[in-house]
Coordinates of C-alpha atoms and ligand atoms in Angstrom, one line a residue:
M1 CA 3.7 -28.0 56.3
T2 CA 6.5 -27.2 53.8
T3 CA 6.4 -23.6 52.6
N4 CA 8.7 -23.9 49.5
A5 CA 6.6 -25.9 47.2
K6 CA 3.4 -24.1 48.0
K7 CA 1.7 -21.4 45.9
G8 CA 1.0 -19.1 48.8
R9 CA -0.8 -18.9 52.1
I10 CA -4.5 -19.2 52.7
F11 CA -6.5 -17.9 55.6
S12 CA -10.2 -18.2 56.1
G13 CA -12.6 -18.2 58.9
M14 CA -16.2 -19.0 59.7
R15 CA -18.4 -17.8 62.5
P16 CA -19.3 -20.6 64.9
S17 CA -23.1 -20.6 64.6
G18 CA -23.4 -24.4 64.8
R19 CA -23.7 -26.9 62.1
L20 CA -22.9 -25.8 58.6
H21 CA -25.4 -25.7 55.7
L22 CA -25.1 -26.5 52.0
G23 CA -24.3 -22.9 51.2
N24 CA -21.3 -22.9 53.4
H25 CA -20.1 -26.1 51.8
I26 CA -20.6 -25.3 48.2
G27 CA -19.7 -21.6 48.6
A28 CA -16.5 -22.0 50.7
L29 CA -15.7 -25.2 52.4
Q30 CA -15.1 -27.3 49.3
N31 CA -12.5 -24.8 48.3
W32 CA -10.9 -25.0 51.8
V33 CA -10.5 -28.7 51.3
N34 CA -9.2 -28.6 47.7
L35 CA -6.8 -25.8 48.3
Q36 CA -4.9 -27.8 50.9
Q37 CA -3.0 -29.5 48.2
E38 CA -1.4 -26.4 46.8
Y39 CA -1.4 -23.8 49.6
E40 CA -0.3 -23.5 53.1
C41 CA -3.7 -23.3 54.8
I42 CA -4.9 -21.8 58.1
Y43 CA -8.6 -22.1 59.1
C44 CA -10.1 -20.4 62.0
A45 CA -13.3 -20.6 64.0
V46 CA -13.9 -16.9 64.6
D47 CA -15.5 -16.8 68.0
I48 CA -14.8 -13.1 68.7
H49 CA -16.7 -12.2 65.5
A50 CA -19.5 -14.4 66.8
L51 CA -20.0 -12.0 69.7
T52 CA -21.4 -9.5 67.3
D53 CA -24.5 -11.7 67.1
S54 CA -24.6 -12.8 70.7
A55 CA -25.3 -10.0 73.2
S56 CA -26.6 -12.2 76.0
K57 CA -25.2 -14.8 78.3
D58 CA -27.4 -17.5 76.8
A59 CA -26.1 -16.7 73.3
T60 CA -22.4 -16.5 74.3
S61 CA -22.7 -19.8 76.1
Q62 CA -23.6 -21.4 72.7
I63 CA -20.4 -20.3 71.1
K64 CA -18.2 -23.2 72.4
P65 CA -20.6 -26.0 71.6
N66 CA -21.1 -24.3 68.2
I67 CA -17.3 -24.4 67.5
Y68 CA -17.3 -28.1 68.2
E69 CA -20.2 -28.8 65.7
M70 CA -18.7 -26.6 63.1
V71 CA -15.2 -28.1 63.3
L72 CA -16.7 -31.6 63.0
D73 CA -18.2 -30.5 59.7
W74 CA -14.9 -29.1 58.5
L75 CA -13.1 -32.4 59.4
A76 CA -15.8 -34.5 57.9
A77 CA -15.7 -32.5 54.7
G78 CA -11.9 -33.2 54.5
V79 CA -10.1 -30.3 56.2
D80 CA -7.1 -32.2 57.4
P81 CA -5.2 -31.2 60.5
E82 CA -2.1 -32.9 59.1
K83 CA -2.0 -30.5 56.3
S84 CA -3.7 -27.3 57.7
I85 CA -3.7 -25.3 60.8
I86 CA -7.1 -25.4 62.4
F87 CA -7.7 -23.1 65.4
V88 CA -10.0 -20.9 67.4
Q89 CA -9.6 -17.1 67.0
S90 CA -9.7 -16.2 70.7
H91 CA -6.9 -18.8 71.5
V92 CA -4.4 -16.6 69.7
R93 CA -4.9 -13.2 71.3
E94 CA -2.4 -11.3 69.2
V95 CA -5.3 -10.7 66.8
V96 CA -7.0 -8.4 69.3
I97 CA -3.9 -6.2 69.5
L98 CA -3.5 -6.1 65.8
H99 CA -7.2 -5.3 65.4
G100 CA -6.7 -2.4 67.9
I101 CA -3.7 -1.1 66.0
L102 CA -5.4 -1.3 62.6
S103 CA -8.5 0.5 63.9
M104 CA -6.3 3.6 64.5
F105 CA -5.6 3.8 60.8
T106 CA -9.0 3.0 59.4
P107 CA -11.3 5.9 58.7
M108 CA -14.9 5.5 59.9
G109 CA -16.1 6.5 56.4
W110 CA -14.6 3.3 54.9
L111 CA -16.5 1.2 57.5
M112 CA -19.8 3.0 57.2
R113 CA -19.7 2.5 53.4
V114 CA -19.4 -1.3 53.5
P115 CA -22.6 -2.7 52.0
T116 CA -22.8 -5.6 54.5
F117 CA -22.7 -3.1 57.4
K118 CA -25.7 -1.2 56.0
E119 CA -27.5 -4.5 55.4
K120 CA -26.8 -5.6 58.9
L121 CA -28.2 -2.4 60.3
R122 CA -31.4 -3.0 58.4
Q123 CA -31.6 -6.6 59.6
L124 CA -31.1 -5.6 63.3
D125 CA -33.4 -2.6 62.9
A126 CA -30.5 -0.6 64.4
T127 CA -29.0 2.8 63.6
E128 CA -25.5 4.0 63.5
H129 CA -26.1 5.3 67.0
T130 CA -27.4 2.0 68.5
V131 CA -25.2 -0.5 66.7
S132 CA -22.3 -1.9 68.6
Y133 CA -18.8 -0.5 68.1
G134 CA -17.7 -4.1 67.4
L135 CA -20.1 -4.5 64.5
V136 CA -18.8 -1.3 62.8
G137 CA -15.2 -2.7 63.2
Y138 CA -16.2 -6.3 62.1
P139 CA -14.1 -6.0 58.8
V140 CA -11.1 -4.6 60.7
L141 CA -11.0 -7.6 62.9
M142 CA -11.4 -9.8 59.8
T143 CA -8.4 -7.9 58.2
A144 CA -6.4 -8.5 61.4
D145 CA -7.2 -12.2 61.1
I146 CA -5.9 -12.5 57.6
I147 CA -2.8 -10.3 57.8
L148 CA -1.6 -11.6 61.2
Y149 CA -0.7 -14.7 59.2
K150 CA 0.3 -12.7 56.1
A151 CA -2.1 -14.7 54.0
D152 CA -2.4 -13.7 50.3
T153 CA -5.5 -15.8 49.4
V154 CA -8.9 -16.0 51.2
P155 CA -11.4 -18.6 50.1
V156 CA -14.9 -17.3 50.9
G157 CA -18.4 -17.0 49.4
E158 CA -19.4 -14.0 47.4
D159 CA -21.1 -12.2 50.3
Q160 CA -17.6 -11.6 51.8
L161 CA -16.2 -9.7 48.8
P162 CA -16.9 -6.2 50.3
H163 CA -14.9 -7.2 53.4
L164 CA -11.9 -8.2 51.4
E165 CA -12.1 -5.0 49.4
L166 CA -11.8 -3.2 52.7
A167 CA -9.0 -5.5 53.9
R168 CA -7.0 -4.5 50.8
E169 CA -7.6 -0.8 51.5
I170 CA -6.3 -1.2 55.1
V171 CA -3.3 -3.1 53.9
R172 CA -2.4 -0.5 51.3
R173 CA -2.7 2.2 53.9
F174 CA -0.5 0.4 56.4
N175 CA 2.1 -0.5 53.8
H176 CA 2.1 3.1 52.5
L177 CA 2.5 4.5 56.1
F178 CA 5.0 2.1 57.5
G179 CA 6.7 0.3 54.5
P180 CA 5.7 -2.9 52.7
T181 CA 4.6 -5.4 55.4
F182 CA 1.6 -7.3 54.3
P183 CA 0.5 -8.9 51.0
E184 CA -2.9 -7.6 49.7
P185 CA -5.2 -10.5 50.3
K186 CA -7.4 -11.6 47.4
A187 CA -10.6 -13.6 47.5
K188 CA -10.9 -17.1 46.0
L189 CA -14.4 -18.1 45.0
T190 CA -15.8 -21.5 44.1
T191 CA -17.8 -22.1 40.9
Y192 CA -21.0 -21.6 43.0
P193 CA -20.1 -18.5 45.2
L194 CA -23.7 -17.7 46.0
V195 CA -26.1 -20.5 46.9
V196 CA -29.7 -19.3 47.1
G197 CA -31.9 -20.6 49.9
L198 CA -34.9 -22.9 49.6
D199 CA -37.2 -19.9 49.6
G200 CA -35.8 -18.9 46.3
Q201 CA -35.5 -15.3 47.6
S202 CA -32.1 -14.7 49.4
K203 CA -28.8 -16.5 50.0
M204 CA -29.0 -19.7 51.9
S205 CA -28.5 -18.9 55.6
K206 CA -29.3 -20.3 58.9
S207 CA -30.8 -17.1 60.3
L208 CA -33.4 -17.1 57.5
D209 CA -34.2 -20.8 58.0
N210 CA -34.0 -21.5 54.3
H211 CA -31.2 -23.9 54.6
I212 CA -30.3 -27.6 54.7
E213 CA -27.7 -28.7 57.1
L214 CA -24.7 -30.5 55.6
A215 CA -25.0 -33.2 58.2
A216 CA -28.8 -33.5 58.1
S217 CA -30.3 -37.0 58.0
P218 CA -31.4 -38.2 54.5
D219 CA -35.0 -37.9 55.7
D220 CA -34.7 -34.3 56.9
T221 CA -32.9 -33.5 53.7
T222 CA -35.8 -34.9 51.6
K223 CA -38.4 -33.1 53.7
K224 CA -36.7 -29.8 53.3
V225 CA -36.1 -30.2 49.6
M226 CA -39.8 -31.1 49.1
K227 CA -40.8 -27.7 50.6
A228 CA -38.4 -25.7 48.4
V229 CA -39.9 -22.9 46.3
T230 CA -39.5 -23.5 42.5
D231 CA -40.4 -21.4 39.5
P232 CA -43.4 -19.4 40.8
N233 CA -44.9 -19.2 37.3
R234 CA -45.2 -23.0 37.0
K235 CA -48.6 -23.7 38.5
F236 CA -49.6 -26.8 36.6
L237 CA -47.6 -29.9 35.5
S238 CA -48.3 -29.0 31.9
D239 CA -46.6 -25.5 32.3
P240 CA -43.0 -25.6 31.0
G241 CA -40.6 -24.6 33.8
R242 CA -37.8 -22.0 33.7
P243 CA -34.7 -23.7 35.2
E244 CA -32.8 -20.4 35.1
V245 CA -35.0 -18.9 37.8
C246 CA -35.4 -22.1 39.9
N247 CA -33.2 -22.6 42.9
V248 CA -33.8 -26.4 42.9
F249 CA -32.3 -26.4 39.4
A250 CA -29.3 -24.4 40.6
L251 CA -28.6 -27.1 43.2
H252 CA -28.9 -29.8 40.6
K253 CA -25.8 -28.3 38.9
Y254 CA -23.8 -29.2 42.0
F255 CA -25.4 -32.3 43.2
N256 CA -26.5 -33.9 39.9
P257 CA -23.9 -32.7 37.4
D258 CA -24.3 -35.7 35.1
K259 CA -28.1 -35.3 34.9
V260 CA -28.3 -31.6 34.7
D261 CA -28.8 -31.4 30.9
Q262 CA -31.5 -34.0 30.9
I263 CA -33.3 -32.3 33.8
H264 CA -33.2 -29.0 32.0
Q265 CA -34.7 -30.5 28.9
Q266 CA -37.4 -32.4 30.9
C267 CA -38.3 -29.3 32.9
T268 CA -38.6 -26.9 30.0
S269 CA -40.7 -29.4 28.0
A270 CA -42.9 -30.1 31.1
S271 CA -42.2 -33.8 30.9
I272 CA -41.1 -33.8 34.6
G273 CA -43.0 -32.1 37.4
C274 CA -41.5 -30.2 40.4
V275 CA -42.2 -33.0 42.8
Q276 CA -40.2 -35.6 40.8
D277 CA -37.6 -33.0 40.2
K278 CA -37.2 -32.4 43.9
Q279 CA -37.0 -36.1 44.6
L280 CA -34.1 -36.3 42.2
L281 CA -32.4 -33.4 44.0
A282 CA -32.9 -35.0 47.4
K283 CA -31.4 -38.2 46.2
G284 CA -28.5 -36.3 44.6
I285 CA -27.7 -34.5 47.9
N286 CA -28.1 -37.6 50.0
D287 CA -25.9 -39.7 47.7
K288 CA -23.2 -37.0 47.4
L289 CA -23.0 -36.3 51.2
N290 CA -23.4 -39.9 52.4
D291 CA -19.6 -40.4 53.0
L292 CA -19.2 -37.0 54.6
R293 CA -22.1 -37.7 57.0
E294 CA -20.7 -41.2 57.9
R295 CA -17.3 -39.7 58.5
R296 CA -18.8 -37.0 60.8
Q297 CA -20.4 -39.7 63.0
E298 CA -17.2 -41.5 63.2
L299 CA -15.3 -38.4 64.1
A300 CA -17.9 -37.4 66.7
S301 CA -17.4 -40.7 68.5
K302 CA -13.7 -39.9 69.1
K303 CA -13.7 -38.2 72.5
G304 CA -11.3 -35.2 72.8
L305 CA -10.3 -35.3 69.1
V306 CA -11.6 -31.8 68.1
E307 CA -10.1 -30.3 71.3
E308 CA -6.7 -31.8 70.6
I309 CA -6.7 -30.6 67.0
L310 CA -7.6 -27.0 68.1
M311 CA -5.0 -26.9 70.8
D312 CA -2.3 -28.0 68.4
G313 CA -3.5 -25.6 65.8
A314 CA -3.5 -22.6 68.3
A315 CA 0.2 -23.4 69.2
K316 CA 1.2 -23.4 65.5
A317 CA -0.8 -20.3 64.7
Q318 CA 0.6 -18.4 67.7
T319 CA 4.2 -18.9 66.5
I320 CA 3.3 -17.0 63.3
A321 CA 1.2 -14.5 65.0
R322 CA 3.9 -13.5 67.5
E323 CA 6.4 -12.9 64.8
T324 CA 4.1 -10.7 62.7
L325 CA 3.0 -8.7 65.7
G326 CA 6.6 -8.1 66.7
Q327 CA 7.3 -6.8 63.2
V328 CA 4.3 -4.5 63.3
M329 CA 5.3 -3.1 66.7
E330 CA 8.7 -2.3 65.2
R331 CA 7.3 -0.8 62.1
I332 CA 5.0 1.6 64.0
G333 CA 7.7 2.5 66.4
L334 CA 6.3 0.9 69.6
A335 CA 8.8 -2.0 70.0
Ligands
AMP401 P1 -20.9 -17.7 57.7 O1 -21.7 -18.8 58.1 O2 -21.8 -16.5 57.2 O3 -19.8 -17.3 58.6 O4 -20.2 -18.1 56.3 C1 -19.1 -18.9 56.3 C2 -18.6 -19.0 54.8 O5 -19.6 -19.6 54.0 C3 -18.3 -17.7 54.2 O6 -17.1 -17.8 53.4 C4 -19.5 -17.3 53.4 O7 -19.2 -16.5 52.3 C5 -19.9 -18.7 52.9 N1 -21.4 -18.7 52.7 C6 -22.3 -18.6 53.6 N2 -23.6 -18.7 53.1 C7 -23.4 -18.9 51.7 C8 -24.2 -19.1 50.6 N3 -25.5 -19.0 50.7 N4 -23.7 -19.2 49.4 C9 -22.3 -19.2 49.2 N5 -21.5 -19.1 50.3 C10 -22.0 -18.9 51.5
LIG402 N1 -16.7 -12.6 58.0 C1 -16.7 -14.0 57.7 C2 -18.1 -14.6 57.6 O1 -19.0 -14.1 58.1 C3 -15.9 -14.8 58.7 C4 -14.5 -14.4 58.8 C5 -13.9 -13.7 59.9 C6 -13.4 -14.5 57.8 N2 -12.5 -13.5 59.7 C7 -12.2 -14.0 58.4 C8 -13.4 -15.0 56.6 C9 -11.0 -13.9 57.7 C10 -12.2 -15.0 55.9 C11 -11.1 -14.5 56.4 O2 -18.2 -15.7 57.0

């Protein structure tokens, strides 16, 4: 990786919850792949963050297999270990120390205000008293991830924007207290930063089971698409549809870009029904992802490949991490 010609340094992470879905790909992963040309890129499987969702031995034992499945998706999509550093968060333990240090300078009020925290409390049916300490500090660990590598650009989906807002606040505070040390990280969104799930209600996500896996079989993909909710007002074939409220149409924009105007016209004039429309989408998804899916199978047959990539990545990441942590210790007077 040559630093000079590059625009800056990218860091991003994903929680290893298994195989990725279309939302992860369209909302973040395609940017991870494209940005490799212009930036120095570091991509991380954030297994410590995954512990916030896994408070049982059964759940924690899934994290390692999930890392493997997720990294295969990254590689199949085109994340290239020759160009980028790919590693597992817990393999570079400096991040835990930096997280601890940053937590001393982060007011609780900032953390309690983060909208994703409030949403998570609702989801878990928890209160500020029962929720884990780690979940409150989730964005502090995320900040530590990013600034340990002095990254300035963070490709993520729209749901992560509040976390990056907080990361910038923490960086500003640290730089103010101890002198300029870290760049303020900014988000980089794709053109589709929020992919709605097949229920048409909320963002596509595995936990809501409204998703299609990136590496699903063509058959599974078609079955799932056929069950997708479309415009709820369109009860009969003769009713004109409203593409702007239809999540199937939103996916056409990505998977059938050359047919999207025609589909819009046919839907609003009721000359195409939702079933035919969904068949077109399923075909668009299967055609577009065919190469990725084949590549994934090929990569999965190479024993030890993922492990080797992650070991190599951790060694490279650690060199940067040690240097940053050394500098932080000096700045705060603990060196
Ligand atoms: P997660 O699986 O929640 O760790 O998300 C990994 C990455 O995918 C993050 O950058 C998210 O912002 C992005 N992402 C997840 N779900 C979606 C979605 N439905 N639409 C757009 N981006 C998403
Ligand atoms: N919070 C992110 C998510 O849920 C994952 C993440 C952890 C991350 N550390 C990060 C993303 C650093 C970007 C940069 O998807």
